[in-house]
JSON list of C-alpha atoms in Angstrom, two decimals:
[
{"chain": "A", "resi": 33, "resn": "UNK", "atom": "CA", "xyz": [0.00, 0.00, 0.00]},
{"chain": "A", "resi": 34, "resn": "UNK", "atom": "CA", "xyz": [2.92, 2.37, 0.59]},
{"chain": "A", "resi": 35, "resn": "UNK", "atom": "CA", "xyz": [3.92, 2.41, -3.06]},
{"chain": "A", "resi": 36, "resn": "UNK", "atom": "CA", "xyz": [0.54, 3.58, -4.32]},
{"chain": "A", "resi": 37, "resn": "UNK", "atom": "CA", "xyz": [0.82, 6.89, -6.09]},
{"chain": "A", "resi": 38, "resn": "UNK", "atom": "CA", "xyz": [4.62, 6.88, -6.04]},
{"chain": "A", "resi": 39, "resn": "UNK", "atom": "CA", "xyz": [6.30, 6.51, -9.39]},
{"chain": "A", "resi": 40, "resn": "UNK", "atom": "CA", "xyz": [9.75, 5.08, -9.74]},
{"chain": "A", "resi": 41, "resn": "UNK", "atom": "CA", "xyz": [12.08, 7.73, -11.10]},
{"chain": "A", "resi": 42, "resn": "UNK", "atom": "CA", "xyz": [13.00, 7.16, -14.73]},
{"chain": "A", "resi": 43, "resn": "UNK", "atom": "CA", "xyz": [16.68, 6.35, -15.22]},
{"chain": "A", "resi": 44, "resn": "UNK", "atom": "CA", "xyz": [18.59, 9.21, -16.79]},
{"chain": "A", "resi": 45, "resn": "UNK", "atom": "CA", "xyz": [19.06, 8.70, -20.51]},
{"chain": "A", "resi": 46, "resn": "UNK", "atom": "CA", "xyz": [21.26, 10.52, -22.97]},
{"chain": "A", "resi": 47, "resn": "UNK", "atom": "CA", "xyz": [20.44, 11.26, -26.58]},
{"chain": "A", "resi": 48, "resn": "UNK", "atom": "CA", "xyz": [22.57, 12.12, -29.57]},
{"chain": "A", "resi": 49, "resn": "UNK", "atom": "CA", "xyz": [22.41, 15.62, -31.04]},
{"chain": "A", "resi": 50, "resn": "UNK", "atom": "CA", "xyz": [21.06, 14.06, -34.25]},
{"chain": "A", "resi": 51, "resn": "UNK", "atom": "CA", "xyz": [18.15, 12.45, -32.39]},
{"chain": "A", "resi": 52, "resn": "UNK", "atom": "CA", "xyz": [17.36, 15.73, -30.62]},
{"chain": "A", "resi": 53, "resn": "UNK", "atom": "CA", "xyz": [17.44, 17.60, -33.94]},
{"chain": "A", "resi": 54, "resn": "UNK", "atom": "CA", "xyz": [15.05, 15.07, -35.45]},
{"chain": "A", "resi": 55, "resn": "UNK", "atom": "CA", "xyz": [12.62, 15.48, -32.55]},
{"chain": "A", "resi": 56, "resn": "UNK", "atom": "CA", "xyz": [12.83, 19.28, -32.83]},
{"chain": "A", "resi": 57, "resn": "UNK", "atom": "CA", "xyz": [12.12, 19.06, -36.57]},
{"chain": "A", "resi": 58, "resn": "UNK", "atom": "CA", "xyz": [9.04, 16.94, -35.89]},
{"chain": "A", "resi": 59, "resn": "UNK", "atom": "CA", "xyz": [7.78, 19.51, -33.40]},
{"chain": "A", "resi": 60, "resn": "UNK", "atom": "CA", "xyz": [8.45, 22.44, -35.74]},
{"chain": "A", "resi": 61, "resn": "UNK", "atom": "CA", "xyz": [6.58, 20.87, -38.65]},
{"chain": "A", "resi": 62, "resn": "UNK", "atom": "CA", "xyz": [3.35, 21.35, -36.74]},
{"chain": "A", "resi": 63, "resn": "UNK", "atom": "CA", "xyz": [1.87, 17.96, -37.63]},
{"chain": "A", "resi": 64, "resn": "UNK", "atom": "CA", "xyz": [1.85, 16.94, -33.98]},
{"chain": "A", "resi": 65, "resn": "UNK", "atom": "CA", "xyz": [2.01, 18.79, -30.70]},
{"chain": "A", "resi": 66, "resn": "UNK", "atom": "CA", "xyz": [5.08, 18.70, -28.50]},
{"chain": "A", "resi": 67, "resn": "UNK", "atom": "CA", "xyz": [3.17, 16.51, -26.07]},
{"chain": "A", "resi": 68, "resn": "UNK", "atom": "CA", "xyz": [2.23, 14.04, -28.79]},
{"chain": "A", "resi": 69, "resn": "UNK", "atom": "CA", "xyz": [5.80, 13.83, -30.12]},
{"chain": "A", "resi": 70, "resn": "UNK", "atom": "CA", "xyz": [7.06, 13.25, -26.57]},
{"chain": "A", "resi": 71, "resn": "UNK", "atom": "CA", "xyz": [4.51, 10.51, -26.00]},
{"chain": "A", "resi": 72, "resn": "UNK", "atom": "CA", "xyz": [5.25, 8.84, -29.36]},
{"chain": "A", "resi": 73, "resn": "UNK", "atom": "CA", "xyz": [8.96, 8.60, -28.59]},
{"chain": "A", "resi": 74, "resn": "UNK", "atom": "CA", "xyz": [8.61, 7.86, -24.83]},
{"chain": "A", "resi": 75, "resn": "UNK", "atom": "CA", "xyz": [10.21, 11.16, -23.84]},
{"chain": "A", "resi": 76, "resn": "UNK", "atom": "CA", "xyz": [9.26, 13.67, -21.20]},
{"chain": "A", "resi": 77, "resn": "UNK", "atom": "CA", "xyz": [7.39, 16.67, -22.51]},
{"chain": "A", "resi": 78, "resn": "UNK", "atom": "CA", "xyz": [9.67, 18.97, -20.53]},
{"chain": "A", "resi": 79, "resn": "UNK", "atom": "CA", "xyz": [12.78, 17.57, -22.22]},
{"chain": "A", "resi": 80, "resn": "UNK", "atom": "CA", "xyz": [11.29, 18.00, -25.68]},
{"chain": "A", "resi": 81, "resn": "UNK", "atom": "CA", "xyz": [10.21, 21.56, -24.89]},
{"chain": "A", "resi": 82, "resn": "UNK", "atom": "CA", "xyz": [13.74, 22.33, -23.66]},
{"chain": "A", "resi": 83, "resn": "UNK", "atom": "CA", "xyz": [15.24, 20.90, -26.87]},
{"chain": "A", "resi": 84, "resn": "UNK", "atom": "CA", "xyz": [12.91, 23.01, -29.00]},
{"chain": "A", "resi": 85, "resn": "UNK", "atom": "CA", "xyz": [13.69, 26.12, -26.94]},
{"chain": "A", "resi": 86, "resn": "UNK", "atom": "CA", "xyz": [17.47, 25.51, -27.21]},
{"chain": "A", "resi": 87, "resn": "UNK", "atom": "CA", "xyz": [17.16, 25.00, -30.98]},
{"chain": "A", "resi": 88, "resn": "UNK", "atom": "CA", "xyz": [15.37, 28.36, -31.23]},
{"chain": "A", "resi": 89, "resn": "UNK", "atom": "CA", "xyz": [18.15, 30.03, -29.23]},
{"chain": "A", "resi": 90, "resn": "UNK", "atom": "CA", "xyz": [20.83, 28.41, -31.41]},
{"chain": "A", "resi": 91, "resn": "UNK", "atom": "CA", "xyz": [19.00, 29.60, -34.54]},
{"chain": "A", "resi": 92, "resn": "UNK", "atom": "CA", "xyz": [18.83, 33.16, -33.19]},
{"chain": "A", "resi": 93, "resn": "UNK", "atom": "CA", "xyz": [15.03, 33.10, -32.94]},
{"chain": "A", "resi": 94, "resn": "UNK", "atom": "CA", "xyz": [15.03, 33.51, -29.17]},
{"chain": "A", "resi": 95, "resn": "UNK", "atom": "CA", "xyz": [17.25, 35.26, -26.62]},
{"chain": "A", "resi": 96, "resn": "UNK", "atom": "CA", "xyz": [19.51, 33.20, -24.42]},
{"chain": "A", "resi": 97, "resn": "UNK", "atom": "CA", "xyz": [22.80, 31.32, -24.34]},
{"chain": "A", "resi": 98, "resn": "UNK", "atom": "CA", "xyz": [23.46, 29.20, -27.39]},
{"chain": "A", "resi": 99, "resn": "UNK", "atom": "CA", "xyz": [24.86, 25.68, -27.04]},
{"chain": "A", "resi": 100, "resn": "UNK", "atom": "CA", "xyz": [28.52, 26.66, -27.38]},
{"chain": "A", "resi": 101, "resn": "UNK", "atom": "CA", "xyz": [28.09, 29.43, -24.81]},
{"chain": "A", "resi": 102, "resn": "UNK", "atom": "CA", "xyz": [26.44, 26.98, -22.43]},
{"chain": "A", "resi": 103, "resn": "UNK", "atom": "CA", "xyz": [29.36, 24.54, -22.84]},
{"chain": "A", "resi": 104, "resn": "UNK", "atom": "CA", "xyz": [31.86, 27.32, -22.22]},
{"chain": "A", "resi": 105, "resn": "UNK", "atom": "CA", "xyz": [29.97, 28.49, -19.13]},
{"chain": "A", "resi": 106, "resn": "UNK", "atom": "CA", "xyz": [29.90, 24.94, -17.73]},
{"chain": "A", "resi": 107, "resn": "UNK", "atom": "CA", "xyz": [33.66, 24.56, -18.34]},
{"chain": "A", "resi": 108, "resn": "UNK", "atom": "CA", "xyz": [34.37, 27.90, -16.66]},
{"chain": "A", "resi": 109, "resn": "UNK", "atom": "CA", "xyz": [32.25, 26.94, -13.66]},
{"chain": "A", "resi": 110, "resn": "UNK", "atom": "CA", "xyz": [34.15, 23.63, -13.33]},
{"chain": "A", "resi": 111, "resn": "UNK", "atom": "CA", "xyz": [37.47, 25.46, -13.53]},
{"chain": "A", "resi": 112, "resn": "UNK", "atom": "CA", "xyz": [36.31, 28.07, -11.02]},
{"chain": "A", "resi": 113, "resn": "UNK", "atom": "CA", "xyz": [35.25, 25.34, -8.57]},
{"chain": "A", "resi": 114, "resn": "UNK", "atom": "CA", "xyz": [38.61, 23.59, -8.96]},
{"chain": "A", "resi": 115, "resn": "UNK", "atom": "CA", "xyz": [40.53, 26.82, -8.41]},
{"chain": "A", "resi": 116, "resn": "UNK", "atom": "CA", "xyz": [38.51, 27.63, -5.29]},
{"chain": "A", "resi": 117, "resn": "UNK", "atom": "CA", "xyz": [39.35, 24.17, -3.94]},
{"chain": "A", "resi": 118, "resn": "UNK", "atom": "CA", "xyz": [43.04, 24.79, -4.71]},
{"chain": "A", "resi": 119, "resn": "UNK", "atom": "CA", "xyz": [42.95, 28.10, -2.85]},
{"chain": "A", "resi": 120, "resn": "UNK", "atom": "CA", "xyz": [41.27, 26.44, 0.13]},
{"chain": "A", "resi": 121, "resn": "UNK", "atom": "CA", "xyz": [43.98, 23.77, 0.24]},
{"chain": "A", "resi": 122, "resn": "UNK", "atom": "CA", "xyz": [46.69, 26.43, 0.10]},
{"chain": "A", "resi": 123, "resn": "UNK", "atom": "CA", "xyz": [45.04, 28.37, 2.94]},
{"chain": "A", "resi": 124, "resn": "UNK", "atom": "CA", "xyz": [45.00, 25.24, 5.10]},
{"chain": "A", "resi": 125, "resn": "UNK", "atom": "CA", "xyz": [48.62, 24.45, 4.25]},
{"chain": "A", "resi": 126, "resn": "UNK", "atom": "CA", "xyz": [49.68, 28.00, 5.09]},
{"chain": "A", "resi": 127, "resn": "UNK", "atom": "CA", "xyz": [47.90, 27.81, 8.45]},
{"chain": "A", "resi": 128, "resn": "UNK", "atom": "CA", "xyz": [49.46, 24.42, 9.18]},
{"chain": "A", "resi": 129, "resn": "UNK", "atom": "CA", "xyz": [53.02, 25.56, 8.40]},
{"chain": "A", "resi": 130, "resn": "UNK", "atom": "CA", "xyz": [52.53, 28.85, 10.24]},
{"chain": "A", "resi": 131, "resn": "UNK", "atom": "CA", "xyz": [51.73, 26.89, 13.42]},
{"chain": "A", "resi": 132, "resn": "UNK", "atom": "CA", "xyz": [54.82, 24.71, 13.03]},
{"chain": "A", "resi": 133, "resn": "UNK", "atom": "CA", "xyz": [57.23, 27.61, 12.64]},
{"chain": "A", "resi": 134, "resn": "UNK", "atom": "CA", "xyz": [56.22, 29.25, 15.90]}
]
């Protein structure tokens, strides 16, 4: 009885850029709604809407970060996190050696 109403989370899947482009093209044609395309291909409607939105940004039809800018931002955030960790390690090492020299 405890499991009633609780869905198991769907395992995270990854899709090729070609597949995403094909799904976006199907949505843009207007034959079927985004919801219907998502249902036909066993995808979440939110994911399909995000793909369509990102394709519009990449095509310059909508404001926002294009795919290459998003990749660059993610790389910069990773590097920033790593550098902050490095600085934290150096601060701890400095404090440690400062205690030993006294």
